[in-house]
Amino acid sequence: MKLYPIESGNFKLDGGAMFGVVPKSLWNRTNPADANNMIDIAARCLLIEDGNRLILIDTGMGNKQSDKFFSYYYRWGNDNLNASLKKAGFHRDDITDVFMTHLHFDHCGGSVQWNDSQTGYEPAFKNAVFWTNEPHWKWATEPNPREKASFLKENLLPMEESGQLKFIQRPEFPFMEGTELGFNILFVDGHTDKQMIPHIQYQGKTVVFMADLLPTVGHIPLPYIMGYDTRPLLTLSEKDTFLKNAADNNYYLFLEHDAHNEICTLQHTDKGIRLNKIHTFDELFS
């Protein structure tokens, strides 16, 4: 098995929305805002190569939306999914499986593309199976008013219509029946219903793809919870349990949304769970 970080593109989000009730005077220390109160956000995906399987975890927001849509998110930098896959030695047609932690547009938008000359919206990975879970699919395709703007039908329905969509039936290893490939999945419900957090055993370490359970290093203190979460008190409980496990077991937390830090570990302190060390992917696994 080999892992590759895949950078699908950077953008910005409102700092207040990213930190909920936490005052700017506190979160601005770790996630400094620009003049528009926007903070740097990454869409860092993870590629798993294992035998003849090539699994991509999350796909970023893609590039098919309108200029008006993207104007809300202040995209910056030169990273994109195709270039990052190429740097790792692959093409999107090599991908056999796309695992989506959840179906908000910044996590699955790159799973579907617009084809001007043929079918309109179509899966962006023509040889891949797209994996989600049935309760979350129902949650996303019959959205509540609060999350409706994050679940875009053009990101979802083409995967189903193509016949490439499959549901994960059980949380334990492996997640694909009949194969030796898989990983443990933690289901959490505070951010959105049945978000999936993969735990991957790699080179003697447990690498956890954090998705939106822990967006950035700045979110490590327990009350630092996004305003986007649908059930913040449930996030508080889920996060408390996870952070303690991560510190106890020396998990390596792969940060999808932290534009400036790839991986971190945690430690117990008198003030609760806090940052232990920041790591680069190459430093740990080169």
XYZ file of C-alpha atoms in Angstrom:
286
model
C 0.000 0.000 0.000
C 1.093 3.557 -0.693
C -0.563 6.884 0.193
C -0.364 10.163 -1.710
C -1.719 13.575 -0.642
C -3.705 15.108 -3.496
C -4.249 18.863 -3.552
C -7.486 19.658 -5.377
C -7.387 23.438 -4.882
C -7.497 26.124 -2.203
C -10.261 28.572 -1.377
C -11.436 30.849 1.423
C -14.330 30.742 3.869
C -15.665 33.210 6.400
C -13.699 32.836 9.620
C -16.717 33.434 11.814
C -18.651 30.657 10.087
C -15.678 28.325 10.465
C -15.425 28.901 14.217
C -19.020 29.407 15.292
C -19.362 31.087 18.694
C -15.598 31.393 19.290
C -14.531 35.077 19.237
C -12.357 36.269 16.373
C -9.773 37.529 18.865
C -9.096 33.853 19.671
C -9.371 32.025 16.329
C -7.526 34.762 14.440
C -4.333 33.730 16.242
C -4.194 30.371 14.454
C -6.249 31.123 11.334
C -5.626 34.776 10.447
C -8.361 36.450 8.433
C -7.980 38.825 5.510
C -9.736 42.192 5.160
C -12.954 40.389 4.199
C -12.818 38.147 7.289
C -11.953 35.160 5.063
C -9.479 32.468 6.099
C -7.381 30.087 3.998
C -8.927 26.669 3.372
C -7.539 23.642 1.527
C -9.296 20.780 -0.220
C -6.644 18.131 0.433
C -7.644 14.664 -0.727
C -5.916 11.342 -0.119
C -5.039 8.680 -2.695
C -4.545 5.056 -1.653
C -2.705 2.704 -4.002
C -3.091 -0.953 -3.052
C -2.520 -3.629 -5.655
C -4.864 -3.018 -8.560
C -7.028 -0.619 -6.545
C -6.603 3.148 -6.539
C -8.939 4.834 -4.043
C -9.388 8.594 -3.899
C -10.845 9.968 -0.663
C -12.899 13.092 -1.450
C -12.550 15.153 -4.625
C -12.763 18.845 -3.680
C -15.302 21.214 -5.211
C -14.394 20.607 -8.855
C -14.521 23.225 -11.592
C -17.948 22.886 -13.213
C -19.817 25.568 -11.252
C -20.397 29.088 -12.533
C -18.039 32.024 -12.083
C -20.633 33.541 -9.768
C -20.577 30.423 -7.570
C -16.791 30.407 -7.316
C -16.708 34.147 -6.612
C -18.102 33.382 -3.152
C -15.104 31.175 -2.320
C -12.091 33.228 -3.452
C -10.094 30.380 -4.968
C -6.327 30.905 -4.745
C -3.120 29.114 -5.660
C -2.317 26.799 -8.558
C -3.246 23.405 -7.132
C -5.790 21.277 -8.971
C -6.787 17.645 -8.883
C -5.542 16.658 -12.358
C -2.098 18.170 -11.820
C -1.780 16.620 -8.365
C -2.748 13.178 -9.661
C -0.217 13.576 -12.495
C 2.503 14.517 -10.001
C 1.759 11.260 -8.160
C 2.024 9.366 -11.462
C -1.667 8.816 -12.172
C -4.590 9.995 -14.294
C -8.204 10.319 -13.193
C -9.077 7.351 -15.457
C -6.823 5.174 -13.252
C -9.034 5.725 -10.201
C -11.003 2.571 -9.321
C -12.868 3.885 -6.263
C -13.932 7.314 -5.015
C -14.739 7.332 -1.296
C -16.729 10.397 -0.241
C -16.635 11.251 3.452
C -19.845 13.205 2.902
C -21.629 14.925 0.056
C -21.172 18.644 0.726
C -20.020 20.330 -2.476
C -16.460 21.027 -1.274
C -15.940 17.304 -0.653
C -17.645 15.702 -3.655
C -17.987 18.420 -6.314
C -14.982 17.068 -8.191
C -16.701 13.694 -8.575
C -18.866 15.046 -11.395
C -17.866 17.124 -14.417
C -19.608 18.986 -17.246
C -19.132 17.587 -20.742
C -20.107 20.163 -23.370
C -20.021 17.827 -26.339
C -21.851 14.800 -25.011
C -24.006 14.154 -21.969
C -23.792 17.317 -19.895
C -23.093 16.312 -16.285
C -21.216 13.019 -16.006
C -18.962 11.209 -13.509
C -15.463 12.690 -13.602
C -13.898 9.264 -12.950
C -15.285 7.013 -15.652
C -13.758 3.787 -14.318
C -14.513 4.319 -10.632
C -17.119 3.157 -8.170
C -18.421 6.044 -6.035
C -18.874 5.093 -2.374
C -21.159 6.709 0.196
C -23.637 5.255 2.691
C -27.384 4.972 2.257
C -28.511 7.087 5.262
C -26.250 9.957 4.198
C -27.363 9.659 0.559
C -30.973 10.027 1.675
C -29.992 12.967 3.889
C -28.254 14.647 0.942
C -30.876 14.003 -1.736
C -33.760 15.036 0.545
C -31.930 17.929 2.231
C -33.077 20.028 5.154
C -33.339 23.781 4.425
C -30.170 24.533 6.409
C -27.945 22.248 4.343
C -29.707 22.478 0.998
C -27.152 24.927 -0.423
C -24.344 22.442 0.325
C -25.984 19.425 -1.330
C -26.074 20.221 -5.045
C -28.097 17.841 -7.194
C -25.648 18.185 -10.088
C -22.970 16.720 -7.784
C -25.106 13.763 -6.763
C -27.585 12.523 -9.345
C -25.088 11.849 -12.183
C -23.288 9.324 -9.959
C -26.532 7.452 -9.375
C -27.736 7.722 -12.981
C -24.448 6.316 -14.276
C -24.833 3.154 -12.203
C -21.443 3.811 -10.574
C -22.814 4.648 -7.100
C -22.595 2.057 -4.311
C -23.433 2.132 -0.622
C -21.125 0.950 2.143
C -23.051 -1.687 4.052
C -20.956 -2.014 7.186
C -18.424 0.100 9.049
C -15.769 -2.509 9.749
C -12.712 -3.435 7.686
C -12.823 -4.002 4.764
C -15.396 -1.624 3.326
C -15.483 -3.405 -0.051
C -16.818 -6.945 0.093
C -14.689 -9.616 -1.541
C -11.409 -7.674 -1.427
C -8.487 -7.392 0.917
C -8.680 -3.621 0.722
C -10.387 -1.376 3.187
C -10.141 0.651 6.351
C -12.003 1.291 9.550
C -14.695 3.961 9.355
C -15.888 6.182 12.191
C -19.420 7.466 11.581
C -20.171 10.887 13.096
C -23.381 12.890 12.927
C -22.689 16.341 14.351
C -21.539 18.086 11.180
C -23.941 16.239 8.899
C -25.708 12.902 9.149
C -23.401 9.864 8.834
C -20.173 11.617 7.860
C -17.464 8.945 7.474
C -13.975 9.346 8.958
C -11.504 6.760 7.539
C -8.820 5.258 9.791
C -6.000 3.778 7.680
C -3.146 1.593 8.912
C 0.007 2.660 7.062
C 3.675 2.041 7.795
C 2.907 1.198 11.408
C 0.861 4.359 11.965
C -2.856 5.079 12.139
C -3.617 7.844 9.634
C -7.043 9.427 10.111
C -8.602 11.438 7.293
C -10.286 14.167 9.318
C -12.781 15.641 6.801
C -14.955 18.090 8.791
C -14.612 16.530 12.233
C -11.385 18.530 12.668
C -11.022 21.010 9.788
C -7.765 22.720 10.866
C -5.203 22.743 13.664
C -6.982 25.846 14.949
C -10.067 23.718 15.708
C -8.350 21.416 18.218
C -9.733 23.064 21.418
C -12.987 21.300 22.205
C -15.447 24.249 21.918
C -13.977 25.387 18.579
C -16.782 24.022 16.396
C -17.889 25.224 12.987
C -21.055 27.250 12.583
C -21.812 24.939 9.648
C -22.408 21.932 11.919
C -26.058 20.901 12.072
C -25.826 19.468 15.617
C -23.000 21.345 17.383
C -23.592 19.774 20.806
C -23.339 16.323 19.213
C -20.131 17.419 17.488
C -18.858 18.458 20.921
C -19.409 14.946 22.267
C -18.077 13.169 19.166
C -15.038 15.405 19.036
C -14.294 14.924 22.738
C -14.273 11.145 22.373
C -12.218 11.230 19.194
C -9.579 13.697 20.438
C -8.958 11.598 23.559
C -8.580 8.448 21.430
C -6.271 10.281 19.039
C -4.003 11.465 21.858
C -4.064 8.092 23.631
C -3.240 6.136 20.471
C -0.942 8.633 18.717
C -3.124 8.968 15.623
C -1.733 10.975 12.726
C -4.480 13.363 11.700
C -4.562 14.118 7.962
C -6.114 17.575 7.689
C -8.319 18.048 4.638
C -9.071 21.741 5.154
C -5.919 23.156 6.775
C -4.165 25.058 3.993
C -0.888 25.331 5.906
C -0.609 22.101 7.918
C -0.889 18.604 6.448
C -0.759 16.296 9.458
C -0.761 16.728 13.234
C -0.627 14.670 16.397
C -2.243 15.500 19.744
C -1.369 15.325 23.438
C -3.084 15.547 26.813
C -2.446 18.776 28.748
C -3.845 20.495 31.828
C -6.050 22.518 29.460
C -7.364 19.449 27.652
C -6.265 17.953 24.352
C -3.860 20.205 22.501
C -1.500 20.095 19.548
C 1.564 17.909 19.947
C 3.424 18.198 16.632
C 2.896 19.345 13.049
C 4.181 16.996 10.362
C 4.536 17.084 6.615
C 3.495 14.024 4.672
C 6.938 13.635 3.097
C 8.643 13.877 6.465
C 6.611 10.981 7.833
C 6.336 8.695 4.817
C 9.077 9.462 2.291
